[in-house]
Amino acid sequence: MRDEVKKILKMIEESDITAEEGEKLIEALGTNQGEVSAQGLPISDSSPQFLKVRVDEEGKSKVNISIPISLVEVGLKIGAQIGPKFAPEAEALKDIDLDELMQAIRDGARGKLVDIEDDDTKVEIFVE
């Protein structure tokens, strides 16, 4: 990390960036906050363990599950193939690049993937 800080300080010295921009970059190095995957999801040092799904309706928890990441890829592939047979609305999954999503998770992406609020229903899907 010292090399990265030296590069940032050199950029400030050469007026490539402002001191404030340099400060933000150095802070991001210490916490990995500014680091994102190619898919735009935050990166973490430790590999994610669970995909979590929470659904609340009218202020009450309806779904709260944790799925081991090791099972997610298999489940996504099966769900994308057979889902539309049981629920026509699952046809929308065809537009999601599941391979890209799984690669981001394997690369260490963490945080919320989905955050939807509609009237009295809230859906959150995230990786921890």
Short mmCIF file of N, CA and C in Angstrom, two decimals:
data_model
loop_
_atom_site.label_atom_id
_atom_site.label_comp_id
_atom_site.label_asym_id
_atom_site.label_seq_id
_atom_site.Cartn_x
_atom_site.Cartn_y
_atom_site.Cartn_z
N MET A 1 0.83 -1.19 0.00
CA MET A 1 0.00 0.00 0.00
C MET A 1 0.88 1.25 0.00
N ARG A 2 2.08 1.16 0.52
CA ARG A 2 2.95 2.34 0.56
C ARG A 2 3.25 2.86 -0.84
N ASP A 3 3.43 1.96 -1.80
CA ASP A 3 3.71 2.39 -3.17
C ASP A 3 2.55 3.20 -3.73
N GLU A 4 1.32 2.76 -3.43
CA GLU A 4 0.14 3.48 -3.91
C GLU A 4 0.06 4.87 -3.31
N VAL A 5 0.37 4.98 -2.01
CA VAL A 5 0.34 6.29 -1.34
C VAL A 5 1.40 7.20 -1.96
N LYS A 6 2.60 6.66 -2.23
CA LYS A 6 3.66 7.46 -2.86
C LYS A 6 3.22 7.95 -4.23
N LYS A 7 2.54 7.10 -5.00
CA LYS A 7 2.06 7.51 -6.32
C LYS A 7 1.04 8.63 -6.20
N ILE A 8 0.15 8.53 -5.21
CA ILE A 8 -0.86 9.57 -5.01
C ILE A 8 -0.19 10.88 -4.61
N LEU A 9 0.79 10.81 -3.70
CA LEU A 9 1.51 12.02 -3.29
C LEU A 9 2.25 12.64 -4.46
N LYS A 10 2.81 11.82 -5.32
CA LYS A 10 3.50 12.31 -6.51
C LYS A 10 2.51 13.02 -7.46
N MET A 11 1.30 12.46 -7.57
CA MET A 11 0.28 13.09 -8.41
C MET A 11 -0.11 14.45 -7.85
N ILE A 12 -0.16 14.57 -6.52
CA ILE A 12 -0.47 15.86 -5.89
C ILE A 12 0.67 16.84 -6.15
N GLU A 13 1.91 16.36 -5.97
CA GLU A 13 3.09 17.20 -6.18
C GLU A 13 3.14 17.74 -7.61
N GLU A 14 2.76 16.91 -8.57
CA GLU A 14 2.80 17.31 -9.97
C GLU A 14 1.51 18.01 -10.41
N SER A 15 0.63 18.29 -9.46
CA SER A 15 -0.65 18.99 -9.71
C SER A 15 -1.58 18.22 -10.65
N ASP A 16 -1.44 16.90 -10.68
CA ASP A 16 -2.35 16.08 -11.48
C ASP A 16 -3.71 15.97 -10.79
N ILE A 17 -3.68 15.98 -9.43
CA ILE A 17 -4.91 15.94 -8.64
C ILE A 17 -4.77 16.94 -7.49
N THR A 18 -5.90 17.30 -6.89
CA THR A 18 -5.87 18.22 -5.75
C THR A 18 -5.55 17.44 -4.48
N ALA A 19 -5.22 18.17 -3.43
CA ALA A 19 -4.94 17.54 -2.14
C ALA A 19 -6.18 16.80 -1.63
N GLU A 20 -7.37 17.40 -1.84
CA GLU A 20 -8.61 16.75 -1.40
C GLU A 20 -8.84 15.44 -2.14
N GLU A 21 -8.58 15.43 -3.45
CA GLU A 21 -8.73 14.21 -4.22
C GLU A 21 -7.73 13.14 -3.75
N GLY A 22 -6.51 13.58 -3.46
CA GLY A 22 -5.49 12.67 -2.95
C GLY A 22 -5.89 12.07 -1.61
N GLU A 23 -6.46 12.91 -0.74
CA GLU A 23 -6.91 12.43 0.56
C GLU A 23 -7.97 11.35 0.41
N LYS A 24 -8.93 11.57 -0.50
CA LYS A 24 -9.99 10.58 -0.73
C LYS A 24 -9.40 9.27 -1.25
N LEU A 25 -8.44 9.38 -2.14
CA LEU A 25 -7.81 8.17 -2.69
C LEU A 25 -7.07 7.39 -1.60
N ILE A 26 -6.35 8.11 -0.75
CA ILE A 26 -5.60 7.44 0.33
C ILE A 26 -6.56 6.79 1.31
N GLU A 27 -7.66 7.47 1.64
CA GLU A 27 -8.66 6.87 2.53
C GLU A 27 -9.24 5.61 1.91
N ALA A 28 -9.51 5.65 0.61
CA ALA A 28 -10.07 4.49 -0.08
C ALA A 28 -9.10 3.31 -0.05
N LEU A 29 -7.82 3.58 -0.12
CA LEU A 29 -6.82 2.51 -0.05
C LEU A 29 -6.87 1.80 1.29
N GLY A 30 -7.09 2.55 2.35
CA GLY A 30 -7.10 1.97 3.69
C GLY A 30 -8.32 1.14 3.98
N THR A 31 -9.44 1.41 3.30
CA THR A 31 -10.69 0.72 3.61
C THR A 31 -11.26 -0.05 2.45
N ASN A 32 -10.62 0.00 1.29
CA ASN A 32 -11.13 -0.65 0.08
C ASN A 32 -12.45 -0.06 -0.40
N GLN A 33 -12.86 1.10 0.13
CA GLN A 33 -14.15 1.64 -0.23
C GLN A 33 -14.21 2.10 -1.68
N GLY A 34 -13.14 2.64 -2.20
CA GLY A 34 -13.19 3.13 -3.57
C GLY A 34 -12.98 2.04 -4.60
N GLU A 35 -12.66 0.85 -4.17
CA GLU A 35 -12.33 -0.24 -5.07
C GLU A 35 -13.59 -0.96 -5.51
N VAL A 36 -13.79 -1.07 -6.83
CA VAL A 36 -14.97 -1.74 -7.35
C VAL A 36 -14.57 -2.76 -8.40
N SER A 37 -15.43 -3.74 -8.60
CA SER A 37 -15.19 -4.75 -9.62
C SER A 37 -15.51 -4.17 -10.98
N ALA A 38 -15.25 -4.92 -12.02
CA ALA A 38 -15.57 -4.48 -13.37
C ALA A 38 -17.06 -4.26 -13.54
N GLN A 39 -17.86 -4.89 -12.70
CA GLN A 39 -19.30 -4.76 -12.75
C GLN A 39 -19.80 -3.60 -11.91
N GLY A 40 -18.89 -2.87 -11.24
CA GLY A 40 -19.28 -1.73 -10.44
C GLY A 40 -19.68 -2.04 -9.01
N LEU A 41 -19.46 -3.26 -8.55
CA LEU A 41 -19.80 -3.64 -7.18
C LEU A 41 -18.59 -3.49 -6.28
N PRO A 42 -18.77 -3.07 -5.03
CA PRO A 42 -17.64 -2.89 -4.12
C PRO A 42 -16.87 -4.19 -3.90
N ILE A 43 -15.55 -4.06 -3.76
CA ILE A 43 -14.68 -5.21 -3.53
C ILE A 43 -14.29 -5.26 -2.06
N SER A 44 -14.21 -6.45 -1.52
CA SER A 44 -13.79 -6.66 -0.14
C SER A 44 -12.56 -7.55 -0.12
N ASP A 45 -11.75 -7.43 0.94
CA ASP A 45 -10.56 -8.26 1.07
C ASP A 45 -10.90 -9.73 1.28
N SER A 46 -11.91 -10.01 2.08
CA SER A 46 -12.27 -11.40 2.34
C SER A 46 -13.35 -11.84 1.36
N SER A 47 -13.33 -13.09 1.00
CA SER A 47 -14.30 -13.56 0.02
C SER A 47 -15.69 -13.65 0.65
N PRO A 48 -16.71 -13.33 -0.13
CA PRO A 48 -18.07 -13.38 0.41
C PRO A 48 -18.49 -14.81 0.72
N GLN A 49 -19.34 -14.95 1.71
CA GLN A 49 -19.78 -16.26 2.13
C GLN A 49 -21.24 -16.55 1.82
N PHE A 50 -22.09 -15.51 1.85
CA PHE A 50 -23.53 -15.73 1.71
C PHE A 50 -24.18 -14.70 0.80
N LEU A 51 -25.18 -15.16 0.07
CA LEU A 51 -26.11 -14.29 -0.63
C LEU A 51 -27.34 -14.23 0.26
N LYS A 52 -27.74 -13.03 0.63
CA LYS A 52 -28.87 -12.87 1.56
C LYS A 52 -30.03 -12.20 0.84
N VAL A 53 -31.22 -12.71 1.11
CA VAL A 53 -32.45 -12.17 0.51
C VAL A 53 -33.40 -11.82 1.65
N ARG A 54 -33.88 -10.58 1.63
CA ARG A 54 -34.85 -10.14 2.63
C ARG A 54 -36.04 -9.51 1.91
N VAL A 55 -37.23 -9.91 2.33
CA VAL A 55 -38.46 -9.33 1.81
C VAL A 55 -39.34 -8.96 2.99
N ASP A 56 -39.74 -7.70 3.02
CA ASP A 56 -40.65 -7.22 4.06
C ASP A 56 -41.92 -6.72 3.39
N GLU A 57 -43.07 -7.09 3.95
CA GLU A 57 -44.36 -6.60 3.48
C GLU A 57 -45.11 -6.01 4.65
N GLU A 58 -45.58 -4.81 4.46
CA GLU A 58 -46.34 -4.11 5.50
C GLU A 58 -45.60 -4.09 6.83
N GLY A 59 -44.28 -3.90 6.77
CA GLY A 59 -43.46 -3.81 7.97
C GLY A 59 -43.12 -5.12 8.63
N LYS A 60 -43.56 -6.24 8.06
CA LYS A 60 -43.28 -7.55 8.64
C LYS A 60 -42.36 -8.35 7.71
N SER A 61 -41.43 -9.06 8.33
CA SER A 61 -40.50 -9.88 7.56
C SER A 61 -41.23 -11.09 6.97
N LYS A 62 -41.17 -11.22 5.64
CA LYS A 62 -41.79 -12.36 4.96
C LYS A 62 -40.74 -13.38 4.52
N VAL A 63 -39.56 -12.89 4.13
CA VAL A 63 -38.48 -13.76 3.70
C VAL A 63 -37.18 -13.21 4.28
N ASN A 64 -36.37 -14.08 4.84
CA ASN A 64 -35.05 -13.70 5.35
C ASN A 64 -34.18 -14.95 5.27
N ILE A 65 -33.49 -15.11 4.14
CA ILE A 65 -32.70 -16.31 3.94
C ILE A 65 -31.24 -15.97 3.62
N SER A 66 -30.36 -16.87 3.95
CA SER A 66 -28.94 -16.78 3.64
C SER A 66 -28.56 -18.03 2.86
N ILE A 67 -28.01 -17.82 1.68
CA ILE A 67 -27.63 -18.95 0.82
C ILE A 67 -26.11 -18.95 0.67
N PRO A 68 -25.45 -20.07 0.96
CA PRO A 68 -24.00 -20.12 0.76
C PRO A 68 -23.65 -19.81 -0.69
N ILE A 69 -22.64 -18.98 -0.87
CA ILE A 69 -22.22 -18.58 -2.22
C ILE A 69 -21.92 -19.79 -3.09
N SER A 70 -21.39 -20.84 -2.47
CA SER A 70 -21.04 -22.04 -3.24
C SER A 70 -22.26 -22.66 -3.93
N LEU A 71 -23.46 -22.41 -3.42
CA LEU A 71 -24.68 -22.96 -4.03
C LEU A 71 -25.37 -21.98 -4.97
N VAL A 72 -25.00 -20.71 -4.90
CA VAL A 72 -25.71 -19.68 -5.66
C VAL A 72 -25.61 -19.89 -7.16
N GLU A 73 -24.42 -20.15 -7.66
CA GLU A 73 -24.24 -20.28 -9.11
C GLU A 73 -25.10 -21.41 -9.69
N VAL A 74 -25.08 -22.55 -9.03
CA VAL A 74 -25.88 -23.68 -9.49
C VAL A 74 -27.36 -23.32 -9.46
N GLY A 75 -27.78 -22.71 -8.36
CA GLY A 75 -29.18 -22.32 -8.22
C GLY A 75 -29.62 -21.31 -9.26
N LEU A 76 -28.76 -20.35 -9.57
CA LEU A 76 -29.10 -19.35 -10.58
C LEU A 76 -29.27 -19.98 -11.96
N LYS A 77 -28.37 -20.89 -12.29
CA LYS A 77 -28.46 -21.54 -13.60
C LYS A 77 -29.72 -22.39 -13.73
N ILE A 78 -30.01 -23.15 -12.69
CA ILE A 78 -31.22 -23.98 -12.71
C ILE A 78 -32.46 -23.10 -12.75
N GLY A 79 -32.47 -22.06 -11.90
CA GLY A 79 -33.62 -21.15 -11.85
C GLY A 79 -33.88 -20.45 -13.18
N ALA A 80 -32.81 -20.03 -13.86
CA ALA A 80 -32.97 -19.36 -15.14
C ALA A 80 -33.54 -20.29 -16.21
N GLN A 81 -33.21 -21.58 -16.10
CA GLN A 81 -33.68 -22.54 -17.09
C GLN A 81 -35.12 -22.97 -16.83
N ILE A 82 -35.44 -23.30 -15.58
CA ILE A 82 -36.77 -23.84 -15.31
C ILE A 82 -37.76 -22.83 -14.76
N GLY A 83 -37.27 -21.69 -14.30
CA GLY A 83 -38.13 -20.67 -13.71
C GLY A 83 -39.31 -20.26 -14.59
N PRO A 84 -39.08 -19.93 -15.86
CA PRO A 84 -40.18 -19.49 -16.71
C PRO A 84 -41.28 -20.54 -16.90
N LYS A 85 -40.96 -21.82 -16.72
CA LYS A 85 -41.98 -22.86 -16.85
C LYS A 85 -43.00 -22.78 -15.72
N PHE A 86 -42.53 -22.35 -14.54
CA PHE A 86 -43.40 -22.29 -13.37
C PHE A 86 -43.95 -20.89 -13.11
N ALA A 87 -43.20 -19.88 -13.51
CA ALA A 87 -43.62 -18.49 -13.30
C ALA A 87 -43.23 -17.68 -14.53
N PRO A 88 -44.20 -17.34 -15.38
CA PRO A 88 -43.88 -16.61 -16.61
C PRO A 88 -43.10 -15.31 -16.37
N GLU A 89 -43.30 -14.67 -15.21
CA GLU A 89 -42.57 -13.43 -14.94
C GLU A 89 -41.07 -13.66 -14.80
N ALA A 90 -40.65 -14.90 -14.58
CA ALA A 90 -39.23 -15.22 -14.47
C ALA A 90 -38.53 -15.11 -15.82
N GLU A 91 -39.28 -14.94 -16.88
CA GLU A 91 -38.72 -14.73 -18.22
C GLU A 91 -37.78 -13.52 -18.22
N ALA A 92 -38.04 -12.55 -17.35
CA ALA A 92 -37.20 -11.35 -17.27
C ALA A 92 -35.77 -11.67 -16.87
N LEU A 93 -35.54 -12.83 -16.25
CA LEU A 93 -34.19 -13.22 -15.85
C LEU A 93 -33.26 -13.43 -17.04
N LYS A 94 -33.84 -13.66 -18.21
CA LYS A 94 -33.01 -13.88 -19.40
C LYS A 94 -32.16 -12.66 -19.74
N ASP A 95 -32.61 -11.46 -19.31
CA ASP A 95 -31.88 -10.23 -19.62
C ASP A 95 -30.74 -9.96 -18.65
N ILE A 96 -30.61 -10.76 -17.61
CA ILE A 96 -29.55 -10.57 -16.61
C ILE A 96 -28.38 -11.48 -16.95
N ASP A 97 -27.19 -10.91 -17.00
CA ASP A 97 -25.98 -11.69 -17.27
C ASP A 97 -25.52 -12.34 -15.97
N LEU A 98 -26.00 -13.55 -15.72
CA LEU A 98 -25.71 -14.25 -14.47
C LEU A 98 -24.23 -14.60 -14.35
N ASP A 99 -23.57 -14.87 -15.47
CA ASP A 99 -22.14 -15.17 -15.43
C ASP A 99 -21.35 -13.95 -14.94
N GLU A 100 -21.73 -12.77 -15.41
CA GLU A 100 -21.07 -11.54 -14.98
C GLU A 100 -21.30 -11.28 -13.49
N LEU A 101 -22.51 -11.51 -13.05
CA LEU A 101 -22.85 -11.34 -11.64
C LEU A 101 -22.03 -12.30 -10.78
N MET A 102 -21.96 -13.55 -11.16
CA MET A 102 -21.20 -14.54 -10.39
C MET A 102 -19.71 -14.22 -10.41
N GLN A 103 -19.19 -13.73 -11.52
CA GLN A 103 -17.78 -13.36 -11.57
C GLN A 103 -17.48 -12.22 -10.60
N ALA A 104 -18.38 -11.26 -10.51
CA ALA A 104 -18.21 -10.16 -9.57
C ALA A 104 -18.18 -10.69 -8.14
N ILE A 105 -19.04 -11.64 -7.83
CA ILE A 105 -19.08 -12.22 -6.48
C ILE A 105 -17.80 -13.01 -6.21
N ARG A 106 -17.34 -13.80 -7.20
CA ARG A 106 -16.10 -14.56 -7.03
C ARG A 106 -14.90 -13.62 -6.84
N ASP A 107 -14.96 -12.45 -7.48
CA ASP A 107 -13.88 -11.46 -7.36
C ASP A 107 -13.92 -10.73 -6.03
N GLY A 108 -14.94 -10.98 -5.23
CA GLY A 108 -15.00 -10.38 -3.90
C GLY A 108 -16.00 -9.25 -3.76
N ALA A 109 -16.88 -9.07 -4.75
CA ALA A 109 -17.88 -8.00 -4.66
C ALA A 109 -18.77 -8.24 -3.45
N ARG A 110 -19.10 -7.17 -2.77
CA ARG A 110 -19.97 -7.24 -1.60
C ARG A 110 -20.96 -6.11 -1.64
N GLY A 111 -21.98 -6.25 -0.82
CA GLY A 111 -22.96 -5.18 -0.69
C GLY A 111 -24.26 -5.52 -1.36
N LYS A 112 -25.12 -4.49 -1.49
CA LYS A 112 -26.45 -4.70 -2.06
C LYS A 112 -26.39 -4.87 -3.56
N LEU A 113 -27.09 -5.89 -4.02
CA LEU A 113 -27.23 -6.12 -5.46
C LEU A 113 -28.59 -5.60 -5.91
N VAL A 114 -29.58 -5.75 -5.04
CA VAL A 114 -30.95 -5.32 -5.34
C VAL A 114 -31.51 -4.63 -4.11
N ASP A 115 -32.16 -3.50 -4.33
CA ASP A 115 -32.82 -2.76 -3.25
C ASP A 115 -34.06 -2.11 -3.86
N ILE A 116 -35.22 -2.75 -3.67
CA ILE A 116 -36.46 -2.30 -4.29
C ILE A 116 -37.49 -2.02 -3.22
N GLU A 117 -38.13 -0.86 -3.32
CA GLU A 117 -39.23 -0.53 -2.43
C GLU A 117 -40.42 -0.14 -3.29
N ASP A 118 -41.55 -0.81 -3.04
CA ASP A 118 -42.75 -0.54 -3.80
C ASP A 118 -43.93 -0.60 -2.85
N ASP A 119 -44.57 0.53 -2.62
CA ASP A 119 -45.67 0.62 -1.67
C ASP A 119 -45.26 0.05 -0.31
N ASP A 120 -45.84 -1.06 0.09
CA ASP A 120 -45.56 -1.65 1.41
C ASP A 120 -44.57 -2.81 1.34
N THR A 121 -43.93 -3.02 0.19
CA THR A 121 -43.02 -4.15 0.02
C THR A 121 -41.61 -3.66 -0.20
N LYS A 122 -40.66 -4.29 0.47
CA LYS A 122 -39.24 -3.98 0.30
C LYS A 122 -38.49 -5.28 0.05
N VAL A 123 -37.65 -5.29 -0.99
CA VAL A 123 -36.83 -6.46 -1.33
C VAL A 123 -35.38 -6.03 -1.33
N GLU A 124 -34.54 -6.77 -0.61
CA GLU A 124 -33.11 -6.53 -0.59
C GLU A 124 -32.38 -7.83 -0.86
N ILE A 125 -31.41 -7.76 -1.75
CA ILE A 125 -30.53 -8.91 -2.01
C ILE A 125 -29.11 -8.38 -1.92
N PHE A 126 -28.30 -9.02 -1.08
CA PHE A 126 -26.94 -8.55 -0.92
C PHE A 126 -25.99 -9.70 -0.62
N VAL A 127 -24.69 -9.42 -0.77
CA VAL A 127 -23.64 -10.41 -0.54
C VAL A 127 -22.87 -9.98 0.70
N GLU A 128 -22.69 -10.93 1.63
CA GLU A 128 -21.88 -10.69 2.83
C GLU A 128 -20.83 -11.75 2.96
#
